[in-house]
Coordinates of C-alpha atoms in Angstrom, one line a residue:
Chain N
X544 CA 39.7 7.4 -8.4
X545 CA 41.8 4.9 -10.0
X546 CA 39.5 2.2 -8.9
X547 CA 36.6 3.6 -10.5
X548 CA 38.1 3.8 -13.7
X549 CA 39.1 0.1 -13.3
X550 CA 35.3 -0.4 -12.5
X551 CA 34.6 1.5 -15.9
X552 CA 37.3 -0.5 -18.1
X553 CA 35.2 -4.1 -16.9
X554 CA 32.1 -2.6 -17.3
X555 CA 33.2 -1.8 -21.0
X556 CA 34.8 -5.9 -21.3
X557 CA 31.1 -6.8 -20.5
X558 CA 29.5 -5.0 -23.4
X559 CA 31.6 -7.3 -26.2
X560 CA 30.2 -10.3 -24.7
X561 CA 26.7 -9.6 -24.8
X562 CA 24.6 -12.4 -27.2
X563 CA 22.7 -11.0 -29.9
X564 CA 19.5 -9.9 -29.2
X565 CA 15.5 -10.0 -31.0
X566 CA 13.6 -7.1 -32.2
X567 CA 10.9 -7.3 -29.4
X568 CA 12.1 -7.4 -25.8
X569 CA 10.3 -7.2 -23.0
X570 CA 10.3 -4.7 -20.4
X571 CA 11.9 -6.9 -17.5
X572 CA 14.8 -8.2 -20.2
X573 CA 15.8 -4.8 -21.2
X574 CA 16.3 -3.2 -17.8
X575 CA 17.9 -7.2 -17.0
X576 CA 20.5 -6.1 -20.0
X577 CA 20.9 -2.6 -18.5
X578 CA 22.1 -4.3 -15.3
X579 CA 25.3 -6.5 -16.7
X580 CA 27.0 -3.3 -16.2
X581 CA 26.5 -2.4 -12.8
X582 CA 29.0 -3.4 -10.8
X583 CA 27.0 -5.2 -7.9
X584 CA 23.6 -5.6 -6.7
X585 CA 22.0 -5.7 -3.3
X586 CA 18.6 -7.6 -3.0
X587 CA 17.0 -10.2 -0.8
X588 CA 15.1 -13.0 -1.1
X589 CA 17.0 -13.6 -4.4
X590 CA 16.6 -17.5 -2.8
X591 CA 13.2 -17.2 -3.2
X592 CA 13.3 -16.6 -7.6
X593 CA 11.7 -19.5 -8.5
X594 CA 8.6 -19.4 -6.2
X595 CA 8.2 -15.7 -7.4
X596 CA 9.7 -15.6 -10.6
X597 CA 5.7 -15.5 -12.0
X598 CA 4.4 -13.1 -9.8
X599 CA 7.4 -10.3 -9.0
X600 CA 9.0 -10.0 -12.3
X601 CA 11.4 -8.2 -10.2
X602 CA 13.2 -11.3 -10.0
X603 CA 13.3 -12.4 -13.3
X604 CA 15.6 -9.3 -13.5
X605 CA 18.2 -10.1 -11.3
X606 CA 18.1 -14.1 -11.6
X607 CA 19.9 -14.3 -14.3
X608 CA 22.8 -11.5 -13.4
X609 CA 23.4 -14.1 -10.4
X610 CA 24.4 -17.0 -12.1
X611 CA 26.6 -15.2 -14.2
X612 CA 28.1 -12.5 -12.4
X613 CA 27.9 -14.9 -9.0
X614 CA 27.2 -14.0 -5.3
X615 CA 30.3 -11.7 -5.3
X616 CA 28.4 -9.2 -7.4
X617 CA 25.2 -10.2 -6.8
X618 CA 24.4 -10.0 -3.3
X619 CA 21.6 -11.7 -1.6
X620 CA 21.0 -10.4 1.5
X621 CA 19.1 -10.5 5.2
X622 CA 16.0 -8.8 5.2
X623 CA 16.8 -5.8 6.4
X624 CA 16.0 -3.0 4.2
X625 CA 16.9 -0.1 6.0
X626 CA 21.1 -2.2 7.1
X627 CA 21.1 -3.5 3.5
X628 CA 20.4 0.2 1.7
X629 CA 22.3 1.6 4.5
X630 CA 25.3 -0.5 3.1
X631 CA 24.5 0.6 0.1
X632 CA 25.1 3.9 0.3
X633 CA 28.1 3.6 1.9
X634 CA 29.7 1.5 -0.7
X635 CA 28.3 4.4 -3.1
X636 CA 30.3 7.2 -0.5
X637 CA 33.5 5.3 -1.0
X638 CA 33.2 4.9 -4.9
X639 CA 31.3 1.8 -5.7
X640 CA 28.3 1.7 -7.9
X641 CA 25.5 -0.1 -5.9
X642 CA 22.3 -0.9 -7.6
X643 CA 19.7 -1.6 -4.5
X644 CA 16.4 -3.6 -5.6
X645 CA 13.4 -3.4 -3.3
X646 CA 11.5 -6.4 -3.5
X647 CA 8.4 -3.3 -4.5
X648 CA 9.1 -0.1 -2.8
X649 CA 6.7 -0.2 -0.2
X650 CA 9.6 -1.9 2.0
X651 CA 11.7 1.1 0.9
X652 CA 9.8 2.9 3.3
X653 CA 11.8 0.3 6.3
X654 CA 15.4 2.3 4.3
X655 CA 13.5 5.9 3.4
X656 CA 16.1 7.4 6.4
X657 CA 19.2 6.3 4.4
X658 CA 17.1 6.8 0.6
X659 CA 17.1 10.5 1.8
X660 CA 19.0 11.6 4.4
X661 CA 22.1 9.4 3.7
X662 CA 22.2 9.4 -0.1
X663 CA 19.9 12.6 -1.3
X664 CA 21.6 14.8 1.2
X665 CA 25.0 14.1 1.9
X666 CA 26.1 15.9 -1.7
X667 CA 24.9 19.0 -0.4
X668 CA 25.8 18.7 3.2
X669 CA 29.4 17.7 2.1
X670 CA 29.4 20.8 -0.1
X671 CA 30.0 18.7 -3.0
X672 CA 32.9 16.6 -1.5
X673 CA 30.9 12.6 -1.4
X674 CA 28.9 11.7 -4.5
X675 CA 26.4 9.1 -4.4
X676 CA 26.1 7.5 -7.2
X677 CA 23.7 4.9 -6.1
X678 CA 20.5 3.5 -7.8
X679 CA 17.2 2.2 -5.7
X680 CA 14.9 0.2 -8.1
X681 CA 12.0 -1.9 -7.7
X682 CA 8.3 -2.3 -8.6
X683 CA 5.9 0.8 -7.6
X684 CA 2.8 1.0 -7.2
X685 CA -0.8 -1.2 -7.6
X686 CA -0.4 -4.9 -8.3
X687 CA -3.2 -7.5 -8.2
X688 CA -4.8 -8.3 -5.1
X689 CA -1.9 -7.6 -2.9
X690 CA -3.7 -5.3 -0.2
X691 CA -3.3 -1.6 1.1
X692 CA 0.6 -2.2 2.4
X693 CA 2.2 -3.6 -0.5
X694 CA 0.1 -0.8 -2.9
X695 CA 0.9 2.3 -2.5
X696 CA 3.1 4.9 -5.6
X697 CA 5.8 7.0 -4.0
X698 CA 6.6 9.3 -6.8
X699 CA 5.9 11.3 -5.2
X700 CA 7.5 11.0 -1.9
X701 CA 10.7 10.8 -3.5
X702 CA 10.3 13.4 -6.2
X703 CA 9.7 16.5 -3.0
X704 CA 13.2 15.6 -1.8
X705 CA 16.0 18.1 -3.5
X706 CA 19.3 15.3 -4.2
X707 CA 16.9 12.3 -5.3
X708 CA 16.5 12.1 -9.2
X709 CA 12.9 10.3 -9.4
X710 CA 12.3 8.0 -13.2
X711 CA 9.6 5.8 -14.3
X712 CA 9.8 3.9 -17.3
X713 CA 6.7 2.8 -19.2
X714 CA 8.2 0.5 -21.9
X715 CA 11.1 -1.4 -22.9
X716 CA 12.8 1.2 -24.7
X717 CA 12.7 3.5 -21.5
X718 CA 13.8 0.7 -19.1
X719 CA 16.5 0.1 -21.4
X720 CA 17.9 3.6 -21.6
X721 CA 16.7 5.2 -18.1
X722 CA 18.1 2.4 -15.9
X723 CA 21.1 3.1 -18.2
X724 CA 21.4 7.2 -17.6
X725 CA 20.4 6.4 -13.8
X726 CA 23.5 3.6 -13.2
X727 CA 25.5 6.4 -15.1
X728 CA 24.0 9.4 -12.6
X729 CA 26.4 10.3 -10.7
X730 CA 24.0 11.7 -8.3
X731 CA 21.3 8.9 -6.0
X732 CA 18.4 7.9 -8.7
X733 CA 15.2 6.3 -7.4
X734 CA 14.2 4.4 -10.6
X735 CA 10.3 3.2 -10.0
X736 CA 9.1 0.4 -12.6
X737 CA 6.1 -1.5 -12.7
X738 CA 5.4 -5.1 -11.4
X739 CA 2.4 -5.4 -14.0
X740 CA 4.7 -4.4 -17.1
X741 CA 7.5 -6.5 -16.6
X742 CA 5.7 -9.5 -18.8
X743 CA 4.9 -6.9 -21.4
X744 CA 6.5 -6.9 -24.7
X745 CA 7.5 -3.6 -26.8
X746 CA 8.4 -3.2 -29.9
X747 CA 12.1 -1.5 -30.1
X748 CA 14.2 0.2 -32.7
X749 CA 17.7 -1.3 -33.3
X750 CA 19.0 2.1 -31.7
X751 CA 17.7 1.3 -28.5
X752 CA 19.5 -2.3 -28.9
X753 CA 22.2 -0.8 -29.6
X754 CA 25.0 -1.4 -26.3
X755 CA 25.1 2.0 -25.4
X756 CA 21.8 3.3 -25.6
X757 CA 20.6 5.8 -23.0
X758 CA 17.7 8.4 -22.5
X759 CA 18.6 11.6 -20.7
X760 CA 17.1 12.1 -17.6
X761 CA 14.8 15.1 -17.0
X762 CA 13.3 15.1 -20.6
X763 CA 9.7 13.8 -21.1
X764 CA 8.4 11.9 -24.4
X765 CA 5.5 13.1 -26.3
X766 CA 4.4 9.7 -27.0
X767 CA 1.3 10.6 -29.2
X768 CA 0.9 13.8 -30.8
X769 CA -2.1 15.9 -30.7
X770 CA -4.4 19.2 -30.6
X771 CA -7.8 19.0 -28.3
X772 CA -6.0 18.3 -24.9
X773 CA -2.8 17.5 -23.3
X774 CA -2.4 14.1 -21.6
X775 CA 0.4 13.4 -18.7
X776 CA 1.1 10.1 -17.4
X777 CA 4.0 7.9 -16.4
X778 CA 4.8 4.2 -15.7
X779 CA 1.6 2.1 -16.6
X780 CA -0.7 5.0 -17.0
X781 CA 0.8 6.0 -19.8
X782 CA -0.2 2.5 -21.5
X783 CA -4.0 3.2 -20.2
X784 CA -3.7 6.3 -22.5
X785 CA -2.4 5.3 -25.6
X786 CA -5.8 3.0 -25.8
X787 CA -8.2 5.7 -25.4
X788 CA -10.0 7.2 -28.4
X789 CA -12.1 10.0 -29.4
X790 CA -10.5 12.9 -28.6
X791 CA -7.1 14.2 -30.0
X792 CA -4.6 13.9 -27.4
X793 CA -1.3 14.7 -27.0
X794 CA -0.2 12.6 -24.3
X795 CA 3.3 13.0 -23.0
X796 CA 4.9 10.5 -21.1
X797 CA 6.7 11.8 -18.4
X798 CA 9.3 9.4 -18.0
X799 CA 11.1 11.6 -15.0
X800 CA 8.8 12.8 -12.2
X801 CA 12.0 15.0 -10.6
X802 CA 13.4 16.5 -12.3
X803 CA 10.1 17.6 -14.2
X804 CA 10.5 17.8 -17.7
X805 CA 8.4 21.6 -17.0
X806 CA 9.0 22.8 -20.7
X807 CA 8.1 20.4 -22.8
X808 CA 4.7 20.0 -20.7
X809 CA 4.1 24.1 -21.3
X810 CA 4.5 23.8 -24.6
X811 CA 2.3 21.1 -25.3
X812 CA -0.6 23.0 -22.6
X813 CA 0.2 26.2 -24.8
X814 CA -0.7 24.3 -27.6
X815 CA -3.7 22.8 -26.8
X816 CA -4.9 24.8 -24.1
X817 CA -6.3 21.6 -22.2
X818 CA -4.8 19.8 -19.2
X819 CA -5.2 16.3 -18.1
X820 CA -2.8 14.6 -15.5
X821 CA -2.9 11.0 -14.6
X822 CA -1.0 9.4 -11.8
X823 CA -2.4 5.7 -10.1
X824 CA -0.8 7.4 -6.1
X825 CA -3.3 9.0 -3.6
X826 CA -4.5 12.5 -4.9
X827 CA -3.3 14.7 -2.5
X828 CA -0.1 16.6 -2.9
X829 CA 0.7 14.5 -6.5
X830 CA 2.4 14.4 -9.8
X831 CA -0.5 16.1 -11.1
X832 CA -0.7 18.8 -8.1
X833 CA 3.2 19.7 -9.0
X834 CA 2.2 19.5 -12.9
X835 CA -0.8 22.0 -12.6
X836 CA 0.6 24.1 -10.4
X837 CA 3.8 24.3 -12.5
X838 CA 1.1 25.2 -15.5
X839 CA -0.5 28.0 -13.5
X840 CA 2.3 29.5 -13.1
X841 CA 3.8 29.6 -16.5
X842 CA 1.1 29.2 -19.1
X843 CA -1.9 30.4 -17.2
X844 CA -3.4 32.2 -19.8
X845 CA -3.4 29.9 -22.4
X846 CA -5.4 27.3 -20.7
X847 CA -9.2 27.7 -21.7
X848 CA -10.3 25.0 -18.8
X849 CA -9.4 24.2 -15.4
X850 CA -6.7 21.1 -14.8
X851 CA -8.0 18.1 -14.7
X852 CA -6.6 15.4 -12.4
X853 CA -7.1 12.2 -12.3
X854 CA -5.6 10.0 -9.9
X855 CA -6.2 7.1 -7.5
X856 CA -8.7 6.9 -5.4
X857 CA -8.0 8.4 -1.7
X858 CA -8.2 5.2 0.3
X859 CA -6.1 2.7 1.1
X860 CA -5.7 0.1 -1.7
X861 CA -9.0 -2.7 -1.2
X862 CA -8.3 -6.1 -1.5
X863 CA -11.3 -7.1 -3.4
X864 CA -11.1 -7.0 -7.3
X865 CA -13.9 -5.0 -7.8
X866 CA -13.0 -2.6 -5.4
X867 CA -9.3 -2.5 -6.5
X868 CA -10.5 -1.5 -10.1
X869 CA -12.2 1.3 -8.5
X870 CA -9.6 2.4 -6.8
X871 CA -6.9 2.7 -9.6
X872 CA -7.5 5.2 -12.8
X873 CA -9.7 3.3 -15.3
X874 CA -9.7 4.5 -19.1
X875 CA -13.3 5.6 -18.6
X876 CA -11.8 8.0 -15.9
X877 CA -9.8 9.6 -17.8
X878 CA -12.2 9.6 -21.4
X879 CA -14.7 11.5 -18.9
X880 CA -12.3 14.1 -17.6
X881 CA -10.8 15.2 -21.4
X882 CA -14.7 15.3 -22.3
X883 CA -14.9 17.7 -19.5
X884 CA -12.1 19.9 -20.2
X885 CA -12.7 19.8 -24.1
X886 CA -16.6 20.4 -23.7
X887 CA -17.4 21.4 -19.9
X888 CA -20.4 19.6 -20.7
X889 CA -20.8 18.4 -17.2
X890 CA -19.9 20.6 -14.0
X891 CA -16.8 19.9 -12.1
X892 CA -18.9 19.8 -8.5
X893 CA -21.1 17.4 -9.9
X894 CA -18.3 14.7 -10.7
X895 CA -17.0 14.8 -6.9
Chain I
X1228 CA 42.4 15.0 23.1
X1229 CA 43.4 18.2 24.6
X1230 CA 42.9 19.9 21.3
X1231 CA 39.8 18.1 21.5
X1232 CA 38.7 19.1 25.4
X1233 CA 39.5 23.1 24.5
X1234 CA 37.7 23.1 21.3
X1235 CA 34.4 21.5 22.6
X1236 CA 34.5 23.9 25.5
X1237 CA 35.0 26.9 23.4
X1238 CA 32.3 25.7 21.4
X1239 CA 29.8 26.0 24.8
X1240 CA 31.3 29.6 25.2
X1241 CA 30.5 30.2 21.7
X1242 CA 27.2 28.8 21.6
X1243 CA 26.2 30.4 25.0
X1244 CA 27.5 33.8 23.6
X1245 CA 24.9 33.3 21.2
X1246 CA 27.1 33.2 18.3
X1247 CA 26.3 29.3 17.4
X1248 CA 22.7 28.0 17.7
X1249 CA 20.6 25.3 16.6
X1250 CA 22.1 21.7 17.7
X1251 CA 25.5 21.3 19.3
X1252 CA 26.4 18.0 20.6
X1253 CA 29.7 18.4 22.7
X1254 CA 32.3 15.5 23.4
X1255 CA 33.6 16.3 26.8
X1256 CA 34.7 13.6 28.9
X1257 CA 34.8 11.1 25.9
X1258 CA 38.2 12.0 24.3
X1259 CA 40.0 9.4 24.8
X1260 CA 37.6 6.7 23.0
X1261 CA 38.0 8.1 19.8
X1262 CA 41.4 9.7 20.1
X1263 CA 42.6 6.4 20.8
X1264 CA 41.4 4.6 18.3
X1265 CA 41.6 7.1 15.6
X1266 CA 45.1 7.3 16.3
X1267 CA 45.6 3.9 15.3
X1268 CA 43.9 4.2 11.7
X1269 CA 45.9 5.1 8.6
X1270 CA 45.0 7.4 6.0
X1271 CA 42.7 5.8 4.0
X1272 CA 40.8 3.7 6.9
X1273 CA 37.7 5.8 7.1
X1274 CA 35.0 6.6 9.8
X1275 CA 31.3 7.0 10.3
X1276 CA 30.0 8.7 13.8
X1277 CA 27.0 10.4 15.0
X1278 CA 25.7 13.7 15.9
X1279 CA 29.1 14.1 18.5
X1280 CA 32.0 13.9 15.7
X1281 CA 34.0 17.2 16.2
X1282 CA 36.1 15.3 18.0
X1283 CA 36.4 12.4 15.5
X1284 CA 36.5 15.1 12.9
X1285 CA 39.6 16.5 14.6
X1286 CA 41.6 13.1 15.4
X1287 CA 41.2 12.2 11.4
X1288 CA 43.1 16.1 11.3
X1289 CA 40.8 17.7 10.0
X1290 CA 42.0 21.4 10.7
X1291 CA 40.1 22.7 13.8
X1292 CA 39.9 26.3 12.1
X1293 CA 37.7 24.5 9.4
X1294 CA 35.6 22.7 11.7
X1295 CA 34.5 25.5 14.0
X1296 CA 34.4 27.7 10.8
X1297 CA 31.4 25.4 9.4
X1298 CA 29.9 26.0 13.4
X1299 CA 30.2 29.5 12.6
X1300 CA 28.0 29.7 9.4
X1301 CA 31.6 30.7 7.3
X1302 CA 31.8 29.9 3.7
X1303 CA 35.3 28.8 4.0
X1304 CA 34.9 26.3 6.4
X1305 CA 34.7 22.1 5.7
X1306 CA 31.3 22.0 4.2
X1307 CA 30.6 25.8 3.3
X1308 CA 28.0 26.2 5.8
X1309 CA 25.8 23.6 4.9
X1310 CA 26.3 20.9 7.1
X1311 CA 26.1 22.3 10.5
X1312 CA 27.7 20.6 13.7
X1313 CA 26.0 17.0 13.1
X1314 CA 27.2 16.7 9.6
X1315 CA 30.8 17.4 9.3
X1316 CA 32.1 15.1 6.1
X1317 CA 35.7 15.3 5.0
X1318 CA 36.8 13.2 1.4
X1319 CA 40.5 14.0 2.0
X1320 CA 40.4 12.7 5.8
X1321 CA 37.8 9.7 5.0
X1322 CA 35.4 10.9 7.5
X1323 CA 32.1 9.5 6.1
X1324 CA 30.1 12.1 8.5
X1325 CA 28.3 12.2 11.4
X1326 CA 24.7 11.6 11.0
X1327 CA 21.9 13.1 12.7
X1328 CA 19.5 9.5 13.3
X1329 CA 21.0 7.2 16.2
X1330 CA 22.5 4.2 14.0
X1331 CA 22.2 6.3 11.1
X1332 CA 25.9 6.3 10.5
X1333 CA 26.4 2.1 11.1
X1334 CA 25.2 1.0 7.7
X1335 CA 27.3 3.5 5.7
X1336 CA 30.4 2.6 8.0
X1337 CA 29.2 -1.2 7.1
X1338 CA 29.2 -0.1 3.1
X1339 CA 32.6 1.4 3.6
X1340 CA 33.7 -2.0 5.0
X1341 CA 32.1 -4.0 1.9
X1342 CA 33.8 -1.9 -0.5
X1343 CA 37.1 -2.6 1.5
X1344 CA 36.7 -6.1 1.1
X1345 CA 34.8 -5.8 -2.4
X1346 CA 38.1 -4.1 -3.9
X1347 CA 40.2 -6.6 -2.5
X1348 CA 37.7 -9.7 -3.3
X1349 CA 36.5 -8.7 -7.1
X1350 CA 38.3 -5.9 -8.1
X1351 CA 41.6 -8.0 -7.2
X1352 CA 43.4 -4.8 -5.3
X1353 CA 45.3 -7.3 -3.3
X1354 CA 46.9 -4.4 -1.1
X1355 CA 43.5 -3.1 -0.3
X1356 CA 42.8 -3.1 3.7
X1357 CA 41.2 -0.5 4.7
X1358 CA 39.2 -0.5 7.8
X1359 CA 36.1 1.1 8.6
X1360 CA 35.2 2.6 11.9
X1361 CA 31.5 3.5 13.3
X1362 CA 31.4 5.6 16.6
X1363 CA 28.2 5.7 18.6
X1364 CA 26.6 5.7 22.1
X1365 CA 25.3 3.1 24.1
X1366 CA 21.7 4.4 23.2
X1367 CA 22.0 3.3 20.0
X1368 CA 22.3 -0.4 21.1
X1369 CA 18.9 -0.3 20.9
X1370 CA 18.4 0.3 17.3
X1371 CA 17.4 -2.0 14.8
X1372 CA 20.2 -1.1 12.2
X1373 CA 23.0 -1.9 14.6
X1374 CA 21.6 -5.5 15.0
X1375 CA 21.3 -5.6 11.1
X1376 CA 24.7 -4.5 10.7
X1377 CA 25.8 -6.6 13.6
X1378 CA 24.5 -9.9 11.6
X1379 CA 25.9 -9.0 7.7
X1380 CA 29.1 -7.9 8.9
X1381 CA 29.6 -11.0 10.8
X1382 CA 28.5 -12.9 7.8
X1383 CA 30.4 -11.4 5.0
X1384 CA 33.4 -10.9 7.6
X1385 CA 33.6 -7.4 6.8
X1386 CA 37.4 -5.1 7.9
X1387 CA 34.9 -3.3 10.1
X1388 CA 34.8 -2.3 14.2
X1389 CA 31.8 -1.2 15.7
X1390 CA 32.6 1.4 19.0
X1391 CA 29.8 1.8 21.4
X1392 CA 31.1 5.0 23.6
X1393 CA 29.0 4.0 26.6
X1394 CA 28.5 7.3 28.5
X1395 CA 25.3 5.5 30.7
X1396 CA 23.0 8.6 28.3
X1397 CA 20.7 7.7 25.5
X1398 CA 19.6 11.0 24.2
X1399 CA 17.6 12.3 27.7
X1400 CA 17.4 8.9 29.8
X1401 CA 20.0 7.0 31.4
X1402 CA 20.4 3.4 30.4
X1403 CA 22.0 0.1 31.8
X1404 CA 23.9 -1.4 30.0
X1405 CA 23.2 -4.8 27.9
X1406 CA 26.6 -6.4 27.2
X1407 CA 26.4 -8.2 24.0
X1408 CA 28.4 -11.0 23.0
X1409 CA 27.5 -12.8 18.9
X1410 CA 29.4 -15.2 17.7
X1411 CA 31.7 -13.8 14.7
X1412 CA 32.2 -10.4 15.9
X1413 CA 34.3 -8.2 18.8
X1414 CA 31.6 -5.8 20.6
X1415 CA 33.8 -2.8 22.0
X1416 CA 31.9 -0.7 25.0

């Protein structure tokens, strides 16, 4: 006990060095600031920043930490995903706070034994005696051109397991203050970014620059109000959204997929009667599978149209770019599926 | 050991009796590996075992009443209920669990040993040395994770003993044994 508060009185040293920072930061540099005040990090190929610093922005996150904080702190290790998380967790048994960065989290699938039956389970299987607080980050889902294996969303493979917290920020401001509330968590917090966003830029208020800014987690964002049709997305969807036109959305960003921010999603469907989800995983069994089903069951009545989901196609990511467009939500996807729940204008069997 | 022989064998009348069910994993004829070693270990060294940890459980003193109480379905046993026979954790006693995957329990043994030498390395707790124990069968040999573990603990030099309880049995088949010698590292079987 005594040692973590140690850990907490250097991780409140680090905050009165920070340098001064610009209005707009980018998504990758906000969860980067985020991550001074972990107390150590477990990646590999950290040797290999430079060749990927351009194309895995997951990197770009970390370099920097390393050449401060040094190899004491910032661990670069084998590649072996399932001894290195392993590790992990057992430095988060005995008190540590271990942030472990898949290079994207289709190799967290090599851990997924120690992601959930080491770290989501052993609160409750303890009754309550080891806490985990441990956080597994890393880019999700569809890059460009990378091929089926290195593809694939696990939302929601992580959000059906009871012990896991499961977040997704979409932009700088979320990054900044999820990673923040997940590092805090005392409880093991899958936090699932997005390789394509890390270049983007955001603008941010000078709250969320502020040192000790943080988003609870469990609570969505209505990130555009509206009236015709509700609109949920998370991670880079939610950026597809805010571009589309036409019809008055409200489109809520869900920023945690478990636990599911249930209310404020009701609310919105009772007030606009209309249900859209998007999510870029496989269809079956999804976000938007857990979102409508949560909907039928509590606002039922107020919805004048079926649920609408959109999702990614139900085959294996293509290579090809043409196909790879096809197989991730486009805007036009999701334009044609609020027409259809605003208007019915075209039957649902005729779209399959 | 005793303590440990009687126990496991009243757990095979219990469980025969019908009063325990689901899996039980009993220690008999092994005492003396983890008896022996636990007995060296001070109170804050910690361990991480499989399945077969009643017996660890017990040598770390954990009280046997609690232990068979959790076997029992009581409330008021070590983990209320909700652990069962393969997962008995204790904060007090450091027992980091057993774990029901073969090699499960290496890495989180592995992470105890990093924060061991983490709190002595970068937190600066000079008087830091605890030592981490993982307990498993000769099966497990086989498993990726305990080569993973094998190779970073020798690299970072971590306070950590790996214990391969060779009882010739991995799960249903009977092995040979492969006799492992790397560089950096003591391989006890």
């Amino acid at each position: 006990m005594l040692a973590i508060a140690r850990q907490r009185m250097l991780g409140q040293s680090f905050k009165k060095i920070l340098p001064a920072v610009s209005v707009l930061r980018s998504y990758s540099s906000a969860a980067k600031q985020v991550i001074f005040f972990t107390f150590f990090i477990l990646a590999h190929n950290l040797m290999h920043t430079d060749m990927v610093g351009e194309y895995q922005g997951a990197y770009k996150i970390t370099k920097g930490l390393l050449e401060k904080y040094g190899p004491e702190r910032v661990l670069d290790t084998p590649i072996t995903e399932a001894g290195f998380t392993g590790i992990g967790v057992g430095a988060a048994y005995y008190g540590l706070k271990p942030v472990v960065e898949f290079m994207t989290f289709n190799f967290s699938m090599q851990a997924i034994d120690h992601i959930i039956n080491s770290a989501a389970k052993s609160n409750y299987m303890s009754a309550g005696q080891i806490s985990v607080p441990i956080v597994f980050r890393g880019p999700n889902g569809a890059a460009a051109g990378v091929g089926a294996q290195h593809s694939q969303c696990y939302a929601v493979w992580y959000a059906s397991c009871p012990g896991l917290k499961v977040l997704s920020p979409y932009n700088s401001e979320d990054a900044r203050g999820l990673l923040k509330a997940a590092i805090r968590d005392p409880d093991p917090v899958v936090f699932l970014e997005n390789e394509l966003l890390y270049g983007e830029s955001f603008p941010v208020s000078d709250e969320v620059l502020d040192s000790s800014f943080c988003l609870p987690i469990g609570k969505a964002k209505i990130e555009r109000e509206g009236k015709d049709a509700t609109i949920t997305a998370f991670s880079k969807m939610a950026a597809e959204m805010l571009e589309k036109d036409g019809i008055c959305a409200e489109v809520i960003n869900l920023r945690s997929i478990r636990p599911l921010d249930r209310a404020t999603i009701n609310a919105s469907v009772r007030k606009t009667n209309r249900l859209i989800t998007v999510e870029e995983g496989f269809p079956q069994h999804g976000v938007g599978a857990e979102i409508c089903a949560s909907v039928v069951e509590e606002s039922f009545s107020y919805l004048d149209a079926p649920v609408e989901r959109i999702a990614g196609a139900d085959v294996p990511m293509p290579y090809a770019a043409n196909l790879e467009r096809m197989a991730v939500p486009q805007v036009e996807d999701i334009v044609r599926a609020a027409k259809r729940a605003c208007y019915r204008s075209v039957p649902l069997a005729a779209t399959a | 050991m005793v303590l440990g022989r009687a126990f496991e064998d009243k757990c095979a009348q219990m469980y025969y009796y019908r009063k325990m069910f689901g899996f039980v994993h009993l220690y008999n004829g092994q005492e003396a590996v983890s008896t022996g070693f636990i007995k060296l270990l001070k109170q804050q060294d910690s361990i991480a075992c499989t399945y077969r940890d009643h017996v660890q459980a017990l040598s770390e003193g954990i009280p046997a009443r609690a232990i068979l109480s959790e076997l029992l379905d009581k409330a008021t046993s070590c983990c209320r209920g909700q652990g069962g026979s393969m997962h008995i954790f204790s904060r007090e006693h450091n027992m980091l669990g057993g774990f029901a995957f073969i090699g499960e329990g290496i890495p989180i043994g592995t992470g105890a040993a990093f924060t061991s030498k983490y709190k002595r390395e970068v937190l600066k707790e000079a008087d830091c040395d605890h030592v981490t124990l993982a307990f498993f069968g000769d099966g497990t040999c086989n498993n990726g994770q305990f080569y993973e573990c094998l190779n970073m603990a020798a690299l970072w030099k971590f306070p950590f003993v790996f214990v391969v309880e060779n009882n010739l049995w991995a799960i249903l088949f009977l092995r040979f044994i492969r006799k492992d010698q790397l560089s950096g590292c003591w391989v006890f079987m």
